[in-house]
mmCIF file of C-alpha atoms and ligand atoms in Angstrom:
data_model
loop_
_atom_site.group_PDB
_atom_site.id
_atom_site.type_symbol
_atom_site.label_atom_id
_atom_site.label_comp_id
_atom_site.label_asym_id
_atom_site.label_seq_id
_atom_site.Cartn_x
_atom_site.Cartn_y
_atom_site.Cartn_z
ATOM 1 C CA MET A 1 64.872 72.968 107.521
ATOM 2 C CA ASN A 2 64.550 69.589 105.876
ATOM 3 C CA LYS A 3 64.504 66.942 108.615
ATOM 4 C CA GLN A 4 65.938 64.503 106.179
ATOM 5 C CA THR A 5 69.085 66.407 105.213
ATOM 6 C CA ASN A 6 71.672 63.878 104.081
ATOM 7 C CA LEU A 7 74.972 65.304 105.261
ATOM 8 C CA LEU A 8 76.753 63.558 102.366
ATOM 9 C CA ASP A 9 74.995 66.060 100.089
ATOM 10 C CA LEU A 10 76.840 69.003 101.666
ATOM 11 C CA ASP A 11 80.303 70.248 100.788
ATOM 12 C CA ARG A 12 82.177 72.263 103.412
ATOM 13 C CA GLN A 13 80.601 75.598 102.503
ATOM 14 C CA SER A 14 77.065 74.169 102.518
ATOM 15 C CA MET A 15 77.732 72.302 105.744
ATOM 16 C CA GLU A 16 78.946 75.476 107.437
ATOM 17 C CA ALA A 17 75.757 77.211 106.268
ATOM 18 C CA TYR A 18 73.753 74.239 107.550
ATOM 19 C CA PHE A 19 75.264 74.450 111.024
ATOM 20 C CA ALA A 20 74.768 78.222 111.112
ATOM 21 C CA ALA A 21 71.115 77.692 110.141
ATOM 22 C CA ILE A 22 70.556 75.258 113.030
ATOM 23 C CA GLY A 23 72.139 77.699 115.469
ATOM 24 C CA GLU A 24 75.528 76.003 115.739
ATOM 25 C CA LYS A 25 79.054 77.264 115.157
ATOM 26 C CA PRO A 26 80.273 76.813 111.545
ATOM 27 C CA PHE A 27 83.452 74.980 112.710
ATOM 28 C CA ARG A 28 81.224 72.005 113.518
ATOM 29 C CA ALA A 29 81.276 71.402 109.753
ATOM 30 C CA SER A 30 84.999 70.553 109.769
ATOM 31 C CA GLN A 31 84.509 68.229 112.725
ATOM 32 C CA VAL A 32 81.653 66.359 111.086
ATOM 33 C CA LEU A 33 83.489 66.148 107.740
ATOM 34 C CA LYS A 34 86.467 64.585 109.526
ATOM 35 C CA TRP A 35 84.262 62.041 111.278
ATOM 36 C CA ILE A 36 82.593 61.021 108.043
ATOM 37 C CA TYR A 37 85.451 61.058 105.551
ATOM 38 C CA GLN A 38 88.568 60.494 107.652
ATOM 39 C CA HIS A 39 87.204 58.153 110.326
ATOM 40 C CA GLY A 40 84.389 56.526 108.344
ATOM 41 C CA VAL A 41 81.827 57.260 111.074
ATOM 42 C CA THR A 42 78.217 57.503 109.942
ATOM 43 C CA ASP A 43 76.526 57.213 113.343
ATOM 44 C CA PHE A 44 76.153 60.597 115.071
ATOM 45 C CA SER A 45 76.384 58.992 118.516
ATOM 46 C CA GLU A 46 80.037 58.070 117.776
ATOM 47 C CA MET A 47 81.058 61.655 116.920
ATOM 48 C CA THR A 48 82.598 62.269 120.307
ATOM 49 C CA THR A 49 84.073 65.724 119.609
ATOM 50 C CA LEU A 50 80.489 67.031 119.386
ATOM 51 C CA SER A 51 78.472 67.726 122.507
ATOM 52 C CA LYS A 52 75.945 65.070 123.464
ATOM 53 C CA ALA A 53 73.149 67.555 122.811
ATOM 54 C CA LEU A 54 74.372 68.250 119.286
ATOM 55 C CA ARG A 55 74.745 64.536 118.561
ATOM 56 C CA GLU A 56 71.150 64.002 119.616
ATOM 57 C CA LYS A 57 69.955 66.993 117.641
ATOM 58 C CA LEU A 58 71.693 65.740 114.489
ATOM 59 C CA SER A 59 70.159 62.280 114.915
ATOM 60 C CA ASP A 60 66.749 63.986 114.879
ATOM 61 C CA ILE A 61 67.206 66.317 111.934
ATOM 62 C CA ALA A 62 69.901 64.813 109.721
ATOM 63 C CA ARG A 63 71.077 61.525 108.303
ATOM 64 C CA ILE A 64 74.114 60.043 106.589
ATOM 65 C CA THR A 65 72.811 57.789 103.850
ATOM 66 C CA LEU A 66 75.080 55.913 101.466
ATOM 67 C CA PRO A 67 74.225 53.969 98.322
ATOM 68 C CA LYS A 68 73.699 50.262 99.075
ATOM 69 C CA VAL A 69 76.408 47.816 98.077
ATOM 70 C CA ILE A 70 74.638 45.156 96.005
ATOM 71 C CA SER A 71 77.755 43.243 95.058
ATOM 72 C CA GLU A 72 81.529 43.396 94.920
ATOM 73 C CA GLN A 73 83.624 41.610 92.321
ATOM 74 C CA ILE A 74 87.385 41.171 92.403
ATOM 75 C CA SER A 75 89.315 40.607 89.187
ATOM 76 C CA GLU A 76 92.281 38.256 88.885
ATOM 77 C CA ASP A 77 94.434 41.405 88.443
ATOM 78 C CA GLY A 78 93.185 42.911 91.738
ATOM 79 C CA THR A 79 90.744 45.385 90.180
ATOM 80 C CA ARG A 80 87.545 45.639 92.227
ATOM 81 C CA LYS A 81 84.095 46.620 91.064
ATOM 82 C CA TRP A 82 81.115 47.534 93.218
ATOM 83 C CA LEU A 83 77.535 47.526 92.052
ATOM 84 C CA LEU A 84 75.687 50.147 94.094
ATOM 85 C CA GLY A 85 71.914 50.266 94.429
ATOM 86 C CA LEU A 86 70.031 53.566 94.319
ATOM 87 C CA ASP A 87 66.326 54.375 94.332
ATOM 88 C CA ASN A 88 63.795 52.717 91.994
ATOM 89 C CA ASN A 89 66.046 49.767 91.217
ATOM 90 C CA ASN A 90 68.642 51.931 89.480
ATOM 91 C CA SER A 91 72.247 50.977 90.057
ATOM 92 C CA ILE A 92 75.697 52.279 89.211
ATOM 93 C CA GLU A 93 79.202 50.872 89.170
ATOM 94 C CA THR A 94 82.450 52.066 90.753
ATOM 95 C CA VAL A 95 85.866 50.556 90.053
ATOM 96 C CA PHE A 96 89.140 50.497 92.014
ATOM 97 C CA ILE A 97 92.308 49.893 90.024
ATOM 98 C CA PRO A 98 95.434 49.080 92.072
ATOM 99 C CA GLU A 99 98.803 49.801 90.497
ATOM 100 C CA LYS A 100 102.352 49.644 91.858
ATOM 101 C CA ASP A 101 102.650 53.329 92.652
ATOM 102 C CA ARG A 102 99.009 54.376 92.991
ATOM 103 C CA GLY A 103 95.412 53.272 93.483
ATOM 104 C CA THR A 104 92.781 54.827 91.243
ATOM 105 C CA LEU A 105 89.063 54.979 91.883
ATOM 106 C CA CYS A 106 86.868 55.359 88.814
ATOM 107 C CA VAL A 107 83.710 57.191 89.905
ATOM 108 C CA SER A 108 80.300 57.466 88.198
ATOM 109 C CA SER A 109 78.449 60.773 87.855
ATOM 110 C CA GLN A 110 75.090 59.739 86.360
ATOM 111 C CA VAL A 111 72.765 56.743 86.145
ATOM 112 C CA GLY A 112 73.656 55.815 82.561
ATOM 113 C CA CYS A 113 74.507 58.486 80.000
ATOM 114 C CA ALA A 114 72.441 60.325 77.405
ATOM 115 C CA LEU A 115 75.282 61.078 75.020
ATOM 116 C CA ASP A 116 75.169 57.749 73.251
ATOM 117 C CA CYS A 117 78.765 57.394 72.065
ATOM 118 C CA THR A 118 78.668 54.407 69.754
ATOM 119 C CA PHE A 119 81.586 52.522 71.354
ATOM 120 C CA CYS A 120 80.458 52.878 75.002
ATOM 121 C CA ALA A 121 78.346 50.344 76.921
ATOM 122 C CA THR A 122 77.113 53.041 79.327
ATOM 123 C CA GLY A 123 75.950 55.201 76.418
ATOM 124 C CA LYS A 124 74.104 52.279 74.862
ATOM 125 C CA GLN A 125 71.941 51.786 77.941
ATOM 126 C CA GLY A 126 70.462 55.294 78.042
ATOM 127 C CA PHE A 127 70.045 57.702 80.909
ATOM 128 C CA ASN A 128 67.899 57.923 84.003
ATOM 129 C CA ARG A 129 69.112 60.764 86.223
ATOM 130 C CA ASN A 130 72.015 62.694 87.689
ATOM 131 C CA LEU A 131 73.652 61.382 90.851
ATOM 132 C CA SER A 132 73.389 63.498 93.997
ATOM 133 C CA ILE A 133 76.534 64.823 95.692
ATOM 134 C CA GLY A 134 76.136 62.104 98.325
ATOM 135 C CA GLU A 135 75.850 59.380 95.711
ATOM 136 C CA ILE A 136 79.062 60.575 94.060
ATOM 137 C CA ILE A 137 81.155 61.082 97.211
ATOM 138 C CA GLY A 138 79.487 57.996 98.704
ATOM 139 C CA GLN A 139 81.285 55.874 96.095
ATOM 140 C CA LEU A 140 84.592 57.039 97.558
ATOM 141 C CA TRP A 141 83.392 56.369 101.108
ATOM 142 C CA ILE A 142 82.252 52.855 100.210
ATOM 143 C CA ALA A 143 85.491 52.020 98.385
ATOM 144 C CA ASN A 144 87.542 53.368 101.315
ATOM 145 C CA GLN A 145 85.543 51.253 103.721
ATOM 146 C CA ALA A 146 85.928 48.112 101.594
ATOM 147 C CA LEU A 147 89.667 48.705 101.200
ATOM 148 C CA GLY A 148 90.134 49.066 104.953
ATOM 149 C CA PHE A 149 91.166 52.747 104.905
ATOM 150 C CA TYR A 150 89.111 53.614 107.970
ATOM 151 C CA GLN A 151 90.890 50.897 109.949
ATOM 152 C CA HIS A 152 94.532 51.226 108.881
ATOM 153 C CA LYS A 153 94.494 54.834 107.540
ATOM 154 C CA ASN A 154 96.809 53.922 104.639
ATOM 155 C CA ARG A 155 95.713 55.886 101.628
ATOM 156 C CA THR A 156 95.003 53.019 99.227
ATOM 157 C CA ILE A 157 93.056 55.351 96.953
ATOM 158 C CA SER A 158 95.515 58.013 95.788
ATOM 159 C CA ASN A 159 93.799 59.121 92.576
ATOM 160 C CA ILE A 160 90.249 59.672 91.428
ATOM 161 C CA VAL A 161 89.008 59.761 87.857
ATOM 162 C CA MET A 162 85.469 60.835 86.981
ATOM 163 C CA MET A 163 85.466 58.199 84.239
ATOM 164 C CA GLY A 164 82.725 55.857 85.379
ATOM 165 C CA MET A 165 79.152 55.985 84.138
ATOM 166 C CA GLY A 166 77.892 59.311 82.836
ATOM 167 C CA GLU A 167 79.046 62.678 81.541
ATOM 168 C CA PRO A 168 80.258 64.628 84.594
ATOM 169 C CA LEU A 169 79.800 68.051 83.002
ATOM 170 C CA LEU A 170 76.084 67.353 82.502
ATOM 171 C CA ASN A 171 75.817 67.011 86.286
ATOM 172 C CA PHE A 172 77.956 70.075 86.833
ATOM 173 C CA ASP A 173 77.035 71.400 90.284
ATOM 174 C CA ASN A 174 76.903 68.042 92.057
ATOM 175 C CA VAL A 175 80.152 66.867 90.472
ATOM 176 C CA ILE A 176 81.937 70.108 91.416
ATOM 177 C CA SER A 177 80.754 69.856 95.037
ATOM 178 C CA ALA A 178 81.711 66.173 95.254
ATOM 179 C CA MET A 179 85.159 66.928 93.822
ATOM 180 C CA ARG A 180 85.535 69.698 96.420
ATOM 181 C CA LEU A 181 84.993 67.082 99.106
ATOM 182 C CA MET A 182 87.618 64.871 97.452
ATOM 183 C CA THR A 183 90.213 67.643 97.688
ATOM 184 C CA GLU A 184 88.997 69.333 100.900
ATOM 185 C CA ASP A 185 91.534 68.987 103.733
ATOM 186 C CA HIS A 186 88.865 68.209 106.339
ATOM 187 C CA ALA A 187 87.285 65.600 104.061
ATOM 188 C CA PHE A 188 89.474 63.432 101.830
ATOM 189 C CA GLY A 189 92.307 65.878 101.161
ATOM 190 C CA LEU A 190 93.565 64.619 97.792
ATOM 191 C CA SER A 191 95.784 66.833 95.660
ATOM 192 C CA ARG A 192 93.912 68.552 92.817
ATOM 193 C CA LYS A 193 96.358 66.996 90.377
ATOM 194 C CA ARG A 194 95.146 63.571 91.444
ATOM 195 C CA VAL A 195 91.476 64.249 90.758
ATOM 196 C CA VAL A 196 90.624 64.077 87.056
ATOM 197 C CA LEU A 197 87.386 65.008 85.348
ATOM 198 C CA SER A 198 86.886 63.372 81.951
ATOM 199 C CA THR A 199 84.454 64.920 79.470
ATOM 200 C CA SER A 200 83.258 64.077 75.998
ATOM 201 C CA GLY A 201 83.667 67.762 75.159
ATOM 202 C CA LEU A 202 80.830 70.053 76.249
ATOM 203 C CA VAL A 203 82.346 73.376 75.266
ATOM 204 C CA PRO A 204 80.323 75.827 77.429
ATOM 205 C CA ALA A 205 80.740 73.565 80.464
ATOM 206 C CA ILE A 206 84.518 73.368 79.909
ATOM 207 C CA ASP A 207 84.621 77.179 80.038
ATOM 208 C CA LYS A 208 82.512 77.154 83.191
ATOM 209 C CA LEU A 209 84.775 74.500 84.714
ATOM 210 C CA ALA A 210 87.825 76.677 84.070
ATOM 211 C CA GLU A 211 86.240 79.390 86.205
ATOM 212 C CA THR A 212 84.987 77.070 88.938
ATOM 213 C CA SER A 213 87.390 74.273 89.678
ATOM 214 C CA ASP A 214 91.059 73.438 89.564
ATOM 215 C CA VAL A 215 91.000 69.685 89.194
ATOM 216 C CA SER A 216 92.717 68.087 86.195
ATOM 217 C CA LEU A 217 90.942 67.850 82.858
ATOM 218 C CA ALA A 218 90.784 64.949 80.406
ATOM 219 C CA VAL A 219 88.979 65.276 77.078
ATOM 220 C CA SER A 220 87.657 62.280 75.140
ATOM 221 C CA LEU A 221 88.681 63.004 71.570
ATOM 222 C CA HIS A 222 88.591 59.665 69.694
ATOM 223 C CA ALA A 223 88.619 61.184 66.191
ATOM 224 C CA THR A 224 90.546 63.843 64.289
ATOM 225 C CA ASN A 225 87.798 64.996 61.907
ATOM 226 C CA ASP A 226 84.196 66.046 62.495
ATOM 227 C CA GLU A 227 82.734 63.503 60.102
ATOM 228 C CA LEU A 228 84.009 60.574 62.157
ATOM 229 C CA ARG A 229 83.629 62.273 65.547
ATOM 230 C CA ASN A 230 79.977 63.055 64.756
ATOM 231 C CA ILE A 231 79.454 59.290 64.602
ATOM 232 C CA LEU A 232 81.628 58.155 67.510
ATOM 233 C CA VAL A 233 80.818 61.010 69.910
ATOM 234 C CA PRO A 234 77.484 62.462 68.693
ATOM 235 C CA ILE A 235 77.731 65.525 70.974
ATOM 236 C CA ASN A 236 80.356 66.642 68.433
ATOM 237 C CA LYS A 237 77.456 67.778 66.223
ATOM 238 C CA SER A 238 76.747 70.485 68.798
ATOM 239 C CA PHE A 239 80.377 71.238 69.668
ATOM 240 C CA PRO A 240 82.628 70.410 66.715
ATOM 241 C CA LEU A 241 86.363 69.784 66.968
ATOM 242 C CA ALA A 242 87.546 73.312 66.141
ATOM 243 C CA GLU A 243 85.369 74.755 68.928
ATOM 244 C CA LEU A 244 86.465 72.027 71.330
ATOM 245 C CA MET A 245 90.153 72.669 70.690
ATOM 246 C CA GLU A 246 89.630 76.412 71.210
ATOM 247 C CA ALA A 247 87.882 75.673 74.530
ATOM 248 C CA CYS A 248 90.864 73.523 75.560
ATOM 249 C CA LYS A 249 93.237 76.384 74.741
ATOM 250 C CA ARG A 250 91.116 78.774 76.804
ATOM 251 C CA TYR A 251 91.112 76.267 79.675
ATOM 252 C CA VAL A 252 94.909 76.059 79.662
ATOM 253 C CA LYS A 253 95.155 79.858 79.649
ATOM 254 C CA VAL A 254 92.570 80.552 82.363
ATOM 255 C CA ARG A 255 93.745 77.802 84.701
ATOM 256 C CA ALA A 256 97.438 77.987 83.772
ATOM 257 C CA VAL A 257 97.598 74.178 83.830
ATOM 258 C CA ASP A 258 100.619 72.176 82.666
ATOM 259 C CA THR A 259 98.671 69.735 80.509
ATOM 260 C CA ILE A 260 95.318 68.516 79.332
ATOM 261 C CA THR A 261 94.995 64.778 78.807
ATOM 262 C CA PHE A 262 93.282 63.656 75.605
ATOM 263 C CA GLU A 263 91.750 60.200 75.500
ATOM 264 C CA TYR A 264 91.675 58.320 72.229
ATOM 265 C CA VAL A 265 89.969 54.915 72.025
ATOM 266 C CA MET A 266 91.690 52.594 69.545
ATOM 267 C CA LEU A 267 89.100 51.132 67.163
ATOM 268 C CA ASP A 268 90.319 48.691 64.543
ATOM 269 C CA GLY A 269 90.061 50.153 61.027
ATOM 270 C CA VAL A 270 87.984 53.114 62.279
ATOM 271 C CA ASN A 271 90.356 55.731 63.766
ATOM 272 C CA ASP A 272 93.734 53.995 64.058
ATOM 273 C CA SER A 273 95.566 54.778 60.786
ATOM 274 C CA GLU A 274 98.977 56.438 60.622
ATOM 275 C CA ALA A 275 97.387 59.355 58.732
ATOM 276 C CA GLU A 276 95.053 59.892 61.694
ATOM 277 C CA ALA A 277 97.978 59.838 64.113
ATOM 278 C CA ARG A 278 99.587 62.611 62.053
ATOM 279 C CA MET A 279 96.305 64.559 62.063
ATOM 280 C CA LEU A 280 96.174 64.164 65.828
ATOM 281 C CA VAL A 281 99.649 65.684 66.098
ATOM 282 C CA LYS A 282 98.415 68.704 64.102
ATOM 283 C CA LEU A 283 95.309 69.028 66.238
ATOM 284 C CA MET A 284 97.435 69.174 69.390
ATOM 285 C CA ASN A 285 99.381 72.128 68.038
ATOM 286 C CA GLY A 286 99.465 74.914 70.645
ATOM 287 C CA ILE A 287 98.085 72.766 73.480
ATOM 288 C CA PRO A 288 100.244 71.256 76.226
ATOM 289 C CA ALA A 289 98.791 67.810 75.656
ATOM 290 C CA LYS A 290 99.283 64.325 77.000
ATOM 291 C CA ILE A 291 97.584 61.539 75.079
ATOM 292 C CA ASN A 292 96.073 58.388 76.549
ATOM 293 C CA LEU A 293 95.454 55.690 73.972
ATOM 294 C CA ILE A 294 92.709 53.386 75.262
ATOM 295 C CA PRO A 295 92.484 49.919 73.716
ATOM 296 C CA PHE A 296 88.766 49.448 72.933
ATOM 297 C CA ASN A 297 86.969 47.211 75.415
ATOM 298 C CA PRO A 298 84.235 45.193 73.777
ATOM 299 C CA PHE A 299 80.747 44.645 75.235
ATOM 300 C CA PRO A 300 77.782 42.546 74.100
ATOM 301 C CA GLY A 301 76.175 43.837 70.917
ATOM 302 C CA THR A 302 79.064 45.986 69.664
ATOM 303 C CA ASP A 303 80.518 45.614 66.165
ATOM 304 C CA TYR A 304 83.713 47.511 66.969
ATOM 305 C CA LYS A 305 86.979 45.690 67.488
ATOM 306 C CA CYS A 306 90.095 46.772 69.293
ATOM 307 C CA SER A 307 93.046 47.824 67.138
ATOM 308 C CA SER A 308 95.916 45.359 66.919
ATOM 309 C CA THR A 309 98.869 45.863 69.240
ATOM 310 C CA SER A 310 101.055 46.708 66.247
ATOM 311 C CA ALA A 311 98.574 49.384 65.039
ATOM 312 C CA ILE A 312 98.443 50.883 68.540
ATOM 313 C CA ASN A 313 102.249 50.916 68.755
ATOM 314 C CA ARG A 314 102.615 52.500 65.294
ATOM 315 C CA PHE A 315 100.050 55.156 66.242
ATOM 316 C CA ARG A 316 101.811 55.822 69.550
ATOM 317 C CA ASP A 317 105.262 56.062 67.913
ATOM 318 C CA ILE A 318 104.079 58.819 65.551
ATOM 319 C CA LEU A 319 102.807 60.847 68.518
ATOM 320 C CA VAL A 320 105.936 60.226 70.571
ATOM 321 C CA ARG A 321 108.223 61.191 67.672
ATOM 322 C CA ALA A 322 106.285 64.470 67.451
ATOM 323 C CA GLY A 323 107.194 65.092 71.107
ATOM 324 C CA ILE A 324 103.778 64.318 72.622
ATOM 325 C CA VAL A 325 103.775 62.351 75.876
ATOM 326 C CA THR A 326 101.678 59.308 75.017
ATOM 327 C CA VAL A 327 100.607 56.427 77.221
ATOM 328 C CA THR A 328 98.711 53.319 76.166
ATOM 329 C CA ARG A 329 96.261 52.625 78.970
ATOM 330 C CA LYS A 330 96.536 49.129 80.410
ATOM 331 C CA THR A 331 93.276 47.255 80.253
ATOM 332 C CA ARG A 332 92.315 46.251 83.773
ATOM 333 C CA GLY A 333 89.530 44.163 85.257
ATOM 334 C CA LYS A 334 88.336 42.794 81.918
ATOM 335 C CA ASP A 335 87.246 39.481 83.463
ATOM 336 C CA ILE A 336 84.707 41.321 85.643
ATOM 337 C CA ASP A 337 83.631 43.839 82.954
ATOM 338 C CA ALA A 338 85.276 46.665 84.864
ATOM 339 C CA ALA A 339 87.352 48.149 82.033
ATOM 340 C CA CYS A 340 86.773 51.605 80.482
ATOM 341 C CA GLY A 341 83.421 51.839 78.777
ATOM 342 C CA GLN A 342 82.155 48.514 80.134
ATOM 343 C CA LEU A 343 80.294 49.872 83.162
ATOM 344 C CA VAL A 344 76.563 49.432 83.060
ATOM 345 C CA GLY A 345 74.811 49.069 86.420
ATOM 346 C CA LYS A 346 71.101 49.225 85.742
ATOM 347 C CA VAL A 347 69.232 52.136 84.188
ATOM 348 C CA MET A 348 65.498 52.017 84.868
ATOM 349 C CA ALA A 349 62.907 54.236 83.165
ATOM 350 C CA ARG A 350 65.241 55.860 80.679
ATOM 351 C CA ALA A 351 64.857 59.599 80.307
ATOM 352 C CA LYS A 352 67.091 60.155 77.319
ATOM 353 C CA LYS A 353 65.072 62.826 75.510
ATOM 354 C CA HIS A 354 64.833 64.989 78.597
ATOM 355 C CA GLN A 355 68.584 65.128 79.046
ATOM 356 C CA HIS A 356 69.087 65.881 75.344
ATOM 357 C CA ARG A 357 66.952 68.983 75.790
ATOM 358 C CA LEU A 358 69.156 70.031 78.682
ATOM 359 C CA ILE A 359 72.249 70.014 76.515
ATOM 360 C CA GLY A 360 70.740 72.393 73.955
ATOM 361 C CA LYS A 361 72.934 74.936 72.263
HETATM 362 N N1 LIG Q 401 81.590 60.637 79.890
HETATM 363 C C1 LIG Q 401 82.943 60.926 80.112
HETATM 364 C C2 LIG Q 401 83.585 60.070 81.187
HETATM 365 C C3 LIG Q 401 83.233 58.618 81.253
HETATM 366 S S1 LIG Q 401 83.869 57.584 80.019
HETATM 367 C C4 LIG Q 401 83.733 60.840 78.832
HETATM 368 O O1 LIG Q 401 83.197 60.359 77.844
HETATM 369 O O2 LIG Q 401 84.870 61.302 78.818
HETATM 370 C C5 LIG Q 401 85.595 57.409 80.399
HETATM 371 C C6 LIG Q 401 86.468 57.084 79.168
HETATM 372 O O3 LIG Q 401 86.226 55.759 78.668
HETATM 373 C C7 LIG Q 401 86.178 58.037 78.002
HETATM 374 O O4 LIG Q 401 87.368 58.478 77.388
HETATM 375 C C8 LIG Q 401 85.415 57.137 77.068
HETATM 376 O O5 LIG Q 401 85.430 57.598 75.771
HETATM 377 C C9 LIG Q 401 86.113 55.821 77.255
HETATM 378 N N2 LIG Q 401 85.354 54.662 76.754
HETATM 379 C C10 LIG Q 401 84.017 54.557 76.624
HETATM 380 N N3 LIG Q 401 83.694 53.332 76.116
HETATM 381 C C11 LIG Q 401 84.853 52.662 75.930
HETATM 382 C C12 LIG Q 401 85.181 51.348 75.475
HETATM 383 N N4 LIG Q 401 84.230 50.486 75.133
HETATM 384 N N5 LIG Q 401 86.472 50.998 75.421
HETATM 385 C C13 LIG Q 401 87.447 51.871 75.816
HETATM 386 N N6 LIG Q 401 87.203 53.114 76.267
HETATM 387 C C14 LIG Q 401 85.926 53.519 76.336
HETATM 388 FE FE1 LIG Q 402 78.613 59.017 77.964
HETATM 389 FE FE2 LIG Q 402 81.299 59.130 78.124
HETATM 390 FE FE3 LIG Q 402 80.056 56.840 77.412
HETATM 391 FE FE4 LIG Q 402 80.065 58.932 75.730
HETATM 392 S S1 LIG Q 402 81.863 57.758 76.445
HETATM 393 S S2 LIG Q 402 78.299 57.656 76.222
HETATM 394 S S3 LIG Q 402 79.911 60.621 77.149
HETATM 395 S S4 LIG Q 402 79.920 57.851 79.383
#
């Protein structure tokens, strides 16, 4: 037994196995999960539903270690961004976006990203490593703490999107376990519909996801033909559009979901013509789709520009007239670089090539 077991790295099943392995009853797992995720307690001595002996034992053999908060920024629109420090000077970012009827936490899954989409600041900085389960679920714990949830118990965070730094499906097992904790009754207890995984389109992993998890799926499309998508989202060279759309259809069938959300970043003069909107309508044929148009958020060094409001509206109207539910995402937290695609943190000792080998095909 590892003396240093970080309990944040265990979902309910693993925690039950952990307690069984240390000679304790499996129901201790639910108690400890509640202390950590519902009461915000990270000190074993405060877990008063456990016997004193068990509290002391846990202090000896386990720990609850969170990422370190390096800084917190608050935008003029109320969006908050945390910079969280990990090992070896790496850092990641997490963003909370308050809206009238909901509060969304945008969670990172990797230190950087190896997929190198040309319009994404995270992609431009390369990749270091996958986040552990504890580093993923720890972002939710830290945001809850900062937003006062553990004091007033009002659920300020109602939705979670795996849309921060990284490609969640390239960190499959840890992301699945962390999302289980997000939806687990004894942990955070969110509805599966309110937890969204966004992927750039890794076909085999989408199939695996359909068999493993029932959270909501968002797919980053951004182009309607392979020639352009190969440039914008280079992983398209391994998993071209036709294969991706088939995987989406299989996902809908296997999971019997109502919709898949498709994200489409609006890049001036690149992918925002009316002809492309019509192509997008065709591509959505046979899929219960919702489309999110994302105004491009610039970052230092990029040549792309955001489409004009009139181009975005024209594009949206074509989709809406074809009967597709389409939402233009509001840009939030721009003044603190917290908008989609602007998250960077710090990626030390890039390991890009290694992760490319992992993707394979
Ligand atoms: N890697 C995953 C999830 C993280 S990115 C994915 O690609 O889906 C979350 C969303 O932000 C994706 O749809 C991504 O394409 C989009 N995005 C990336 N850079 C952006 C930018 N500069 N402006 C607007 N959206 C961006
Ligand atoms: Fe990675 Fe997503 Fe950014 Fe592409 S858009 S580089 S997959 S984080």
